[in-house]
Amino acid sequence: MNVEPQSKGLIEIRDLGVVFGCNGGTIEAVKSVSLTVKPGEFVSLIGPSGCGKSTLLNIVAGFVKPSSGTVKVDGMPVIGPSANRGVVFQQYSLFPWLKVRENVEFGLRMQGMPSGQRETTARTLLGLAGLLAFENHYPDQLSGGMKQRVGIVRALATSPQVLLMDEPFGALDEQTRIVLQQEVLRLWSEHRRTVVFVTHSLDEAITLSDRIVVLSARPGRVRAEIPVDIP
């Protein structure tokens, strides 16, 4: 996929290390990871279970602090969560008491956007995702694939420079997974955000990515960076 990159969304990871305490001891989850993700690039992280893929994603998101090394987005150190870094989890993270459009508007409301502008933004994105007809439904009235699609739209609503996706299709059936892969590619081409995508599936990584980063078994290190050149 050759998409014109954006000017923002540069991720720079340098000599990153993560050590967790466990039962009086320690576990080294990630060791000496250095990685650059260019603005507008779609990069997938793959590797064996427990290799630190999700940990690395959570550090970029600002949810976990590294034990050593640095992470910067657009030259600024990551010191906590930010609206400039949207996150989509494997488990549906929608608020069950809010309707679909209200879920999408939530981050915009936290940013202080006026209600009319929030509604316009949310309805535009829901339309792009084929979900406008469900804007007044509650999450428990949607299928799993639709819930995840709402989660993706909600993450995009605040116009983040970086979109972080942690196995977002892992709980879905194969047919729904394929549909959402194509939906993500379409939305990415529309908005062209930097994407870091965690997956166990090499096929999925090849389908979606500009580049695949392969991590070793724990402690996770970068074993290879493989460009994906699909005509």
PDB file of C-alpha atoms in Angstrom:
ATOM      1  CA  MET A   1       0.000   0.000   0.000  1.00  0.00           C
ATOM      2  CA  ASN A   2       1.606   3.232  -1.109  1.00  0.00           C
ATOM      3  CA  VAL A   3      -0.136   6.047   0.733  1.00  0.00           C
ATOM      4  CA  GLU A   4       1.170   9.601   0.946  1.00  0.00           C
ATOM      5  CA  PRO A   5       2.489   9.934   4.522  1.00  0.00           C
ATOM      6  CA  GLN A   6       1.369  12.573   6.991  1.00  0.00           C
ATOM      7  CA  SER A   7       3.645  15.209   8.488  1.00  0.00           C
ATOM      8  CA  LYS A   8       2.766  14.136  12.047  1.00  0.00           C
ATOM      9  CA  GLY A   9       2.637  10.793  13.809  1.00  0.00           C
ATOM     10  CA  LEU A  10       6.367  10.003  14.027  1.00  0.00           C
ATOM     11  CA  ILE A  11       7.096   7.377  16.699  1.00  0.00           C
ATOM     12  CA  GLU A  12      10.666   7.013  17.963  1.00  0.00           C
ATOM     13  CA  ILE A  13      11.510   4.186  20.378  1.00  0.00           C
ATOM     14  CA  ARG A  14      15.088   4.025  21.639  1.00  0.00           C
ATOM     15  CA  ASP A  15      16.753   1.294  23.736  1.00  0.00           C
ATOM     16  CA  LEU A  16      13.460   0.452  25.407  1.00  0.00           C
ATOM     17  CA  GLY A  17      13.437  -1.984  28.301  1.00  0.00           C
ATOM     18  CA  VAL A  18      10.590  -3.178  30.529  1.00  0.00           C
ATOM     19  CA  VAL A  19      10.945  -5.196  33.729  1.00  0.00           C
ATOM     20  CA  PHE A  20       7.898  -6.243  35.757  1.00  0.00           C
ATOM     21  CA  GLY A  21       7.875  -7.423  39.353  1.00  0.00           C
ATOM     22  CA  CYS A  22       6.404 -10.916  39.792  1.00  0.00           C
ATOM     23  CA  ASN A  23       6.085 -13.046  42.973  1.00  0.00           C
ATOM     24  CA  GLY A  24       9.028 -11.363  44.632  1.00  0.00           C
ATOM     25  CA  GLY A  25      11.138 -11.580  41.486  1.00  0.00           C
ATOM     26  CA  THR A  26      11.267  -9.840  38.150  1.00  0.00           C
ATOM     27  CA  ILE A  27      10.343 -10.617  34.552  1.00  0.00           C
ATOM     28  CA  GLU A  28      12.102  -8.877  31.701  1.00  0.00           C
ATOM     29  CA  ALA A  29       9.344  -8.337  29.126  1.00  0.00           C
ATOM     30  CA  VAL A  30      11.120  -6.144  26.571  1.00  0.00           C
ATOM     31  CA  LYS A  31      14.849  -5.592  26.094  1.00  0.00           C
ATOM     32  CA  SER A  32      16.783  -3.023  24.072  1.00  0.00           C
ATOM     33  CA  VAL A  33      14.034  -2.310  21.542  1.00  0.00           C
ATOM     34  CA  SER A  34      14.683   0.506  19.091  1.00  0.00           C
ATOM     35  CA  LEU A  35      12.136   1.249  16.401  1.00  0.00           C
ATOM     36  CA  THR A  36      11.019   4.174  14.256  1.00  0.00           C
ATOM     37  CA  VAL A  37       7.546   4.374  12.729  1.00  0.00           C
ATOM     38  CA  LYS A  38       7.215   7.052  10.080  1.00  0.00           C
ATOM     39  CA  PRO A  39       4.222   9.406   9.850  1.00  0.00           C
ATOM     40  CA  GLY A  40       1.329   7.731   8.050  1.00  0.00           C
ATOM     41  CA  GLU A  41       2.964   4.286   8.123  1.00  0.00           C
ATOM     42  CA  PHE A  42       1.035   1.104   9.000  1.00  0.00           C
ATOM     43  CA  VAL A  43       3.298  -1.173  11.049  1.00  0.00           C
ATOM     44  CA  SER A  44       2.317  -4.563  12.466  1.00  0.00           C
ATOM     45  CA  LEU A  45       4.022  -6.183  15.451  1.00  0.00           C
ATOM     46  CA  ILE A  46       4.097  -9.975  15.454  1.00  0.00           C
ATOM     47  CA  GLY A  47       5.842 -12.581  17.576  1.00  0.00           C
ATOM     48  CA  PRO A  48       5.181 -15.442  20.011  1.00  0.00           C
ATOM     49  CA  SER A  49       2.826 -15.039  22.967  1.00  0.00           C
ATOM     50  CA  GLY A  50       4.454 -13.191  25.838  1.00  0.00           C
ATOM     51  CA  CYS A  51       7.068 -11.463  23.679  1.00  0.00           C
ATOM     52  CA  GLY A  52       5.985  -7.973  24.724  1.00  0.00           C
ATOM     53  CA  LYS A  53       3.898  -6.852  21.736  1.00  0.00           C
ATOM     54  CA  SER A  54       1.051  -5.505  23.855  1.00  0.00           C
ATOM     55  CA  THR A  55       3.470  -4.116  26.424  1.00  0.00           C
ATOM     56  CA  LEU A  56       5.234  -2.164  23.711  1.00  0.00           C
ATOM     57  CA  LEU A  57       1.903  -0.850  22.426  1.00  0.00           C
ATOM     58  CA  ASN A  58       0.825   0.158  25.937  1.00  0.00           C
ATOM     59  CA  ILE A  59       4.067   2.071  26.432  1.00  0.00           C
ATOM     60  CA  VAL A  60       3.471   4.066  23.251  1.00  0.00           C
ATOM     61  CA  ALA A  61      -0.117   4.647  24.441  1.00  0.00           C
ATOM     62  CA  GLY A  62       1.211   5.978  27.749  1.00  0.00           C
ATOM     63  CA  PHE A  63      -0.449   3.302  29.894  1.00  0.00           C
ATOM     64  CA  VAL A  64       2.833   1.675  30.971  1.00  0.00           C
ATOM     65  CA  LYS A  65       6.102   3.379  31.878  1.00  0.00           C
ATOM     66  CA  PRO A  66       9.306   1.820  30.529  1.00  0.00           C
ATOM     67  CA  SER A  67      12.041   0.707  32.897  1.00  0.00           C
ATOM     68  CA  SER A  68      14.674   2.150  30.571  1.00  0.00           C
ATOM     69  CA  GLY A  69      14.922   3.929  27.247  1.00  0.00           C
ATOM     70  CA  THR A  70      12.685   6.544  25.678  1.00  0.00           C
ATOM     71  CA  VAL A  71       9.541   6.836  23.564  1.00  0.00           C
ATOM     72  CA  LYS A  72       8.715  10.005  21.653  1.00  0.00           C
ATOM     73  CA  VAL A  73       5.826  10.928  19.395  1.00  0.00           C
ATOM     74  CA  ASP A  74       6.526  13.878  17.122  1.00  0.00           C
ATOM     75  CA  GLY A  75       9.571  14.687  19.224  1.00  0.00           C
ATOM     76  CA  MET A  76       7.675  14.842  22.528  1.00  0.00           C
ATOM     77  CA  PRO A  77       8.350  12.250  25.266  1.00  0.00           C
ATOM     78  CA  VAL A  78       5.397   9.986  26.044  1.00  0.00           C
ATOM     79  CA  ILE A  79       4.603  10.526  29.734  1.00  0.00           C
ATOM     80  CA  GLY A  80       0.978   9.388  29.782  1.00  0.00           C
ATOM     81  CA  PRO A  81      -2.142   8.857  27.665  1.00  0.00           C
ATOM     82  CA  SER A  82      -3.041  11.510  25.100  1.00  0.00           C
ATOM     83  CA  ALA A  83      -5.869  12.262  22.706  1.00  0.00           C
ATOM     84  CA  ASN A  84      -3.198  12.288  19.987  1.00  0.00           C
ATOM     85  CA  ARG A  85      -2.844   8.523  20.453  1.00  0.00           C
ATOM     86  CA  GLY A  86      -6.068   6.591  19.905  1.00  0.00           C
ATOM     87  CA  VAL A  87      -6.275   3.002  21.157  1.00  0.00           C
ATOM     88  CA  VAL A  88      -8.446   0.089  20.014  1.00  0.00           C
ATOM     89  CA  PHE A  89      -8.398  -2.967  22.278  1.00  0.00           C
ATOM     90  CA  GLN A  90      -9.210  -6.615  21.593  1.00  0.00           C
ATOM     91  CA  GLN A  91     -12.105  -6.525  24.032  1.00  0.00           C
ATOM     92  CA  TYR A  92     -14.953  -4.181  23.180  1.00  0.00           C
ATOM     93  CA  SER A  93     -14.356  -1.057  25.268  1.00  0.00           C
ATOM     94  CA  LEU A  94     -17.621   0.748  24.586  1.00  0.00           C
ATOM     95  CA  PHE A  95     -19.675   2.309  27.360  1.00  0.00           C
ATOM     96  CA  PRO A  96     -22.792   0.096  27.540  1.00  0.00           C
ATOM     97  CA  TRP A  97     -24.981   2.881  28.953  1.00  0.00           C
ATOM     98  CA  LEU A  98     -24.263   5.181  26.000  1.00  0.00           C
ATOM     99  CA  LYS A  99     -25.719   4.870  22.516  1.00  0.00           C
ATOM    100  CA  VAL A 100     -23.427   4.376  19.532  1.00  0.00           C
ATOM    101  CA  ARG A 101     -23.170   8.039  18.576  1.00  0.00           C
ATOM    102  CA  GLU A 102     -22.728   9.032  22.224  1.00  0.00           C
ATOM    103  CA  ASN A 103     -19.830   6.577  22.474  1.00  0.00           C
ATOM    104  CA  VAL A 104     -18.191   8.116  19.421  1.00  0.00           C
ATOM    105  CA  GLU A 105     -18.767  11.628  20.781  1.00  0.00           C
ATOM    106  CA  PHE A 106     -17.328  10.837  24.219  1.00  0.00           C
ATOM    107  CA  GLY A 107     -13.724  11.865  23.534  1.00  0.00           C
ATOM    108  CA  LEU A 108     -14.878  14.955  21.657  1.00  0.00           C
ATOM    109  CA  ARG A 109     -17.019  15.956  24.636  1.00  0.00           C
ATOM    110  CA  MET A 110     -13.996  15.538  26.926  1.00  0.00           C
ATOM    111  CA  GLN A 111     -12.113  17.892  24.589  1.00  0.00           C
ATOM    112  CA  GLY A 112     -14.862  20.494  24.973  1.00  0.00           C
ATOM    113  CA  MET A 113     -16.146  20.391  21.409  1.00  0.00           C
ATOM    114  CA  PRO A 114     -19.608  22.013  21.028  1.00  0.00           C
ATOM    115  CA  SER A 115     -22.504  19.554  20.780  1.00  0.00           C
ATOM    116  CA  GLY A 116     -23.441  20.403  17.199  1.00  0.00           C
ATOM    117  CA  GLN A 117     -19.884  19.917  15.976  1.00  0.00           C
ATOM    118  CA  ARG A 118     -19.598  16.681  17.964  1.00  0.00           C
ATOM    119  CA  GLU A 119     -22.720  15.314  16.344  1.00  0.00           C
ATOM    120  CA  THR A 120     -21.570  16.255  12.845  1.00  0.00           C
ATOM    121  CA  THR A 121     -18.158  14.666  13.350  1.00  0.00           C
ATOM    122  CA  ALA A 122     -19.596  11.479  14.844  1.00  0.00           C
ATOM    123  CA  ARG A 123     -22.271  11.073  12.186  1.00  0.00           C
ATOM    124  CA  THR A 124     -19.743  11.632   9.395  1.00  0.00           C
ATOM    125  CA  LEU A 125     -17.444   8.909  10.732  1.00  0.00           C
ATOM    126  CA  LEU A 126     -20.322   6.524  11.415  1.00  0.00           C
ATOM    127  CA  GLY A 127     -21.447   7.080   7.846  1.00  0.00           C
ATOM    128  CA  LEU A 128     -17.988   6.219   6.532  1.00  0.00           C
ATOM    129  CA  ALA A 129     -18.058   3.021   8.582  1.00  0.00           C
ATOM    130  CA  GLY A 130     -21.558   2.060   7.444  1.00  0.00           C
ATOM    131  CA  LEU A 131     -22.973   2.472  10.938  1.00  0.00           C
ATOM    132  CA  LEU A 132     -25.080   5.617  10.700  1.00  0.00           C
ATOM    133  CA  ALA A 133     -28.315   3.614  10.793  1.00  0.00           C
ATOM    134  CA  PHE A 134     -27.253   2.310  14.225  1.00  0.00           C
ATOM    135  CA  GLU A 135     -26.313   5.632  15.815  1.00  0.00           C
ATOM    136  CA  ASN A 136     -29.128   5.390  18.383  1.00  0.00           C
ATOM    137  CA  HIS A 137     -28.567   1.739  19.274  1.00  0.00           C
ATOM    138  CA  TYR A 138     -26.899   0.594  22.476  1.00  0.00           C
ATOM    139  CA  PRO A 139     -23.756  -1.569  22.216  1.00  0.00           C
ATOM    140  CA  ASP A 140     -25.534  -4.722  23.402  1.00  0.00           C
ATOM    141  CA  GLN A 141     -27.806  -4.417  20.358  1.00  0.00           C
ATOM    142  CA  LEU A 142     -24.839  -4.760  17.981  1.00  0.00           C
ATOM    143  CA  SER A 143     -22.871  -7.735  16.706  1.00  0.00           C
ATOM    144  CA  GLY A 144     -19.248  -8.206  17.785  1.00  0.00           C
ATOM    145  CA  GLY A 145     -17.947  -6.911  14.476  1.00  0.00           C
ATOM    146  CA  MET A 146     -20.128  -3.820  14.676  1.00  0.00           C
ATOM    147  CA  LYS A 147     -19.005  -3.108  18.237  1.00  0.00           C
ATOM    148  CA  GLN A 148     -15.388  -3.250  17.162  1.00  0.00           C
ATOM    149  CA  ARG A 149     -16.126  -0.995  14.207  1.00  0.00           C
ATOM    150  CA  VAL A 150     -17.657   1.549  16.603  1.00  0.00           C
ATOM    151  CA  GLY A 151     -14.511   1.286  18.721  1.00  0.00           C
ATOM    152  CA  ILE A 152     -12.359   2.089  15.705  1.00  0.00           C
ATOM    153  CA  VAL A 153     -14.553   5.050  14.762  1.00  0.00           C
ATOM    154  CA  ARG A 154     -14.439   6.340  18.346  1.00  0.00           C
ATOM    155  CA  ALA A 155     -10.635   6.141  18.314  1.00  0.00           C
ATOM    156  CA  LEU A 156     -10.546   8.117  15.050  1.00  0.00           C
ATOM    157  CA  ALA A 157     -13.054  10.752  16.191  1.00  0.00           C
ATOM    158  CA  THR A 158     -10.541  12.841  18.132  1.00  0.00           C
ATOM    159  CA  SER A 159      -8.257  12.974  15.059  1.00  0.00           C
ATOM    160  CA  PRO A 160      -5.287  11.254  16.727  1.00  0.00           C
ATOM    161  CA  GLN A 161      -1.946  11.364  14.951  1.00  0.00           C
ATOM    162  CA  VAL A 162      -1.322   7.751  15.997  1.00  0.00           C
ATOM    163  CA  LEU A 163      -3.755   4.823  16.131  1.00  0.00           C
ATOM    164  CA  LEU A 164      -2.703   1.879  18.306  1.00  0.00           C
ATOM    165  CA  MET A 165      -4.570  -1.406  17.773  1.00  0.00           C
ATOM    166  CA  ASP A 166      -4.060  -4.393  20.091  1.00  0.00           C
ATOM    167  CA  GLU A 167      -5.349  -7.536  18.339  1.00  0.00           C
ATOM    168  CA  PRO A 168      -8.656  -5.796  17.622  1.00  0.00           C
ATOM    169  CA  PHE A 169     -10.037  -8.716  15.585  1.00  0.00           C
ATOM    170  CA  GLY A 170      -8.779 -11.559  17.771  1.00  0.00           C
ATOM    171  CA  ALA A 171     -12.208 -12.418  19.191  1.00  0.00           C
ATOM    172  CA  LEU A 172     -14.028 -12.328  15.853  1.00  0.00           C
ATOM    173  CA  ASP A 173     -14.889 -15.079  13.392  1.00  0.00           C
ATOM    174  CA  GLU A 174     -12.845 -15.329  10.204  1.00  0.00           C
ATOM    175  CA  GLN A 175     -15.446 -13.802   7.891  1.00  0.00           C
ATOM    176  CA  THR A 176     -16.003 -10.792  10.160  1.00  0.00           C
ATOM    177  CA  ARG A 177     -12.251 -10.428  10.581  1.00  0.00           C
ATOM    178  CA  ILE A 178     -11.741 -10.177   6.806  1.00  0.00           C
ATOM    179  CA  VAL A 179     -14.523  -7.602   6.482  1.00  0.00           C
ATOM    180  CA  LEU A 180     -13.032  -5.460   9.237  1.00  0.00           C
ATOM    181  CA  GLN A 181      -9.532  -5.744   7.820  1.00  0.00           C
ATOM    182  CA  GLN A 182     -10.825  -4.169   4.639  1.00  0.00           C
ATOM    183  CA  GLU A 183     -12.730  -1.574   6.658  1.00  0.00           C
ATOM    184  CA  VAL A 184      -9.584  -0.608   8.558  1.00  0.00           C
ATOM    185  CA  LEU A 185      -7.647  -0.269   5.309  1.00  0.00           C
ATOM    186  CA  ARG A 186     -10.361   1.931   3.850  1.00  0.00           C
ATOM    187  CA  LEU A 187     -10.573   4.165   6.926  1.00  0.00           C
ATOM    188  CA  TRP A 188      -6.786   4.334   7.084  1.00  0.00           C
ATOM    189  CA  SER A 189      -6.628   5.463   3.457  1.00  0.00           C
ATOM    190  CA  GLU A 190      -9.248   8.124   4.271  1.00  0.00           C
ATOM    191  CA  HIS A 191      -7.472   9.477   7.365  1.00  0.00           C
ATOM    192  CA  ARG A 192      -3.882   8.286   6.868  1.00  0.00           C
ATOM    193  CA  ARG A 193      -2.919   8.111  10.526  1.00  0.00           C
ATOM    194  CA  THR A 194       0.168   6.332  11.749  1.00  0.00           C
ATOM    195  CA  VAL A 195      -0.963   2.849  12.814  1.00  0.00           C
ATOM    196  CA  VAL A 196       0.772   0.324  15.069  1.00  0.00           C
ATOM    197  CA  PHE A 197      -1.109  -2.967  14.930  1.00  0.00           C
ATOM    198  CA  VAL A 198      -0.503  -5.978  17.197  1.00  0.00           C
ATOM    199  CA  THR A 199      -1.454  -9.369  15.763  1.00  0.00           C
ATOM    200  CA  HIS A 200      -0.582 -13.063  16.013  1.00  0.00           C
ATOM    201  CA  SER A 201      -1.519 -13.590  12.373  1.00  0.00           C
ATOM    202  CA  LEU A 202       1.157 -13.260   9.713  1.00  0.00           C
ATOM    203  CA  ASP A 203      -1.522 -13.271   7.009  1.00  0.00           C
ATOM    204  CA  GLU A 204      -3.270 -10.359   8.708  1.00  0.00           C
ATOM    205  CA  ALA A 205       0.006  -8.470   9.056  1.00  0.00           C
ATOM    206  CA  ILE A 206       0.802  -8.953   5.372  1.00  0.00           C
ATOM    207  CA  THR A 207      -2.707  -7.854   4.350  1.00  0.00           C
ATOM    208  CA  LEU A 208      -2.653  -4.645   6.366  1.00  0.00           C
ATOM    209  CA  SER A 209       0.897  -3.431   6.738  1.00  0.00           C
ATOM    210  CA  ASP A 210       3.538  -1.328   5.078  1.00  0.00           C
ATOM    211  CA  ARG A 211       6.045  -3.026   7.349  1.00  0.00           C
ATOM    212  CA  ILE A 212       6.098  -5.991   9.729  1.00  0.00           C
ATOM    213  CA  VAL A 213       8.228  -5.910  12.871  1.00  0.00           C
ATOM    214  CA  VAL A 214       9.024  -9.379  14.227  1.00  0.00           C
ATOM    215  CA  LEU A 215       9.757  -9.650  17.958  1.00  0.00           C
ATOM    216  CA  SER A 216      11.683 -12.495  19.578  1.00  0.00           C
ATOM    217  CA  ALA A 217      10.453 -14.627  22.484  1.00  0.00           C
ATOM    218  CA  ARG A 218      10.625 -12.959  25.897  1.00  0.00           C
ATOM    219  CA  PRO A 219      12.378 -10.718  26.509  1.00  0.00           C
ATOM    220  CA  GLY A 220      11.085  -9.184  23.312  1.00  0.00           C
ATOM    221  CA  ARG A 221      13.661  -7.764  20.926  1.00  0.00           C
ATOM    222  CA  VAL A 222      13.334  -6.708  17.313  1.00  0.00           C
ATOM    223  CA  ARG A 223      14.431  -9.727  15.274  1.00  0.00           C
ATOM    224  CA  ALA A 224      13.491  -8.409  11.836  1.00  0.00           C
ATOM    225  CA  GLU A 225      11.741  -5.562  10.025  1.00  0.00           C
ATOM    226  CA  ILE A 226      10.091  -6.746   6.831  1.00  0.00           C
ATOM    227  CA  PRO A 227       8.714  -4.288   4.269  1.00  0.00           C
ATOM    228  CA  VAL A 228       5.473  -5.360   2.639  1.00  0.00           C
ATOM    229  CA  ASP A 229       5.291  -4.428  -1.023  1.00  0.00           C
ATOM    230  CA  ILE A 230       1.919  -5.465  -2.425  1.00  0.00           C
ATOM    231  CA  PRO A 231       1.220  -4.312  -5.984  1.00  0.00           C
TER     232      PRO A 231
END
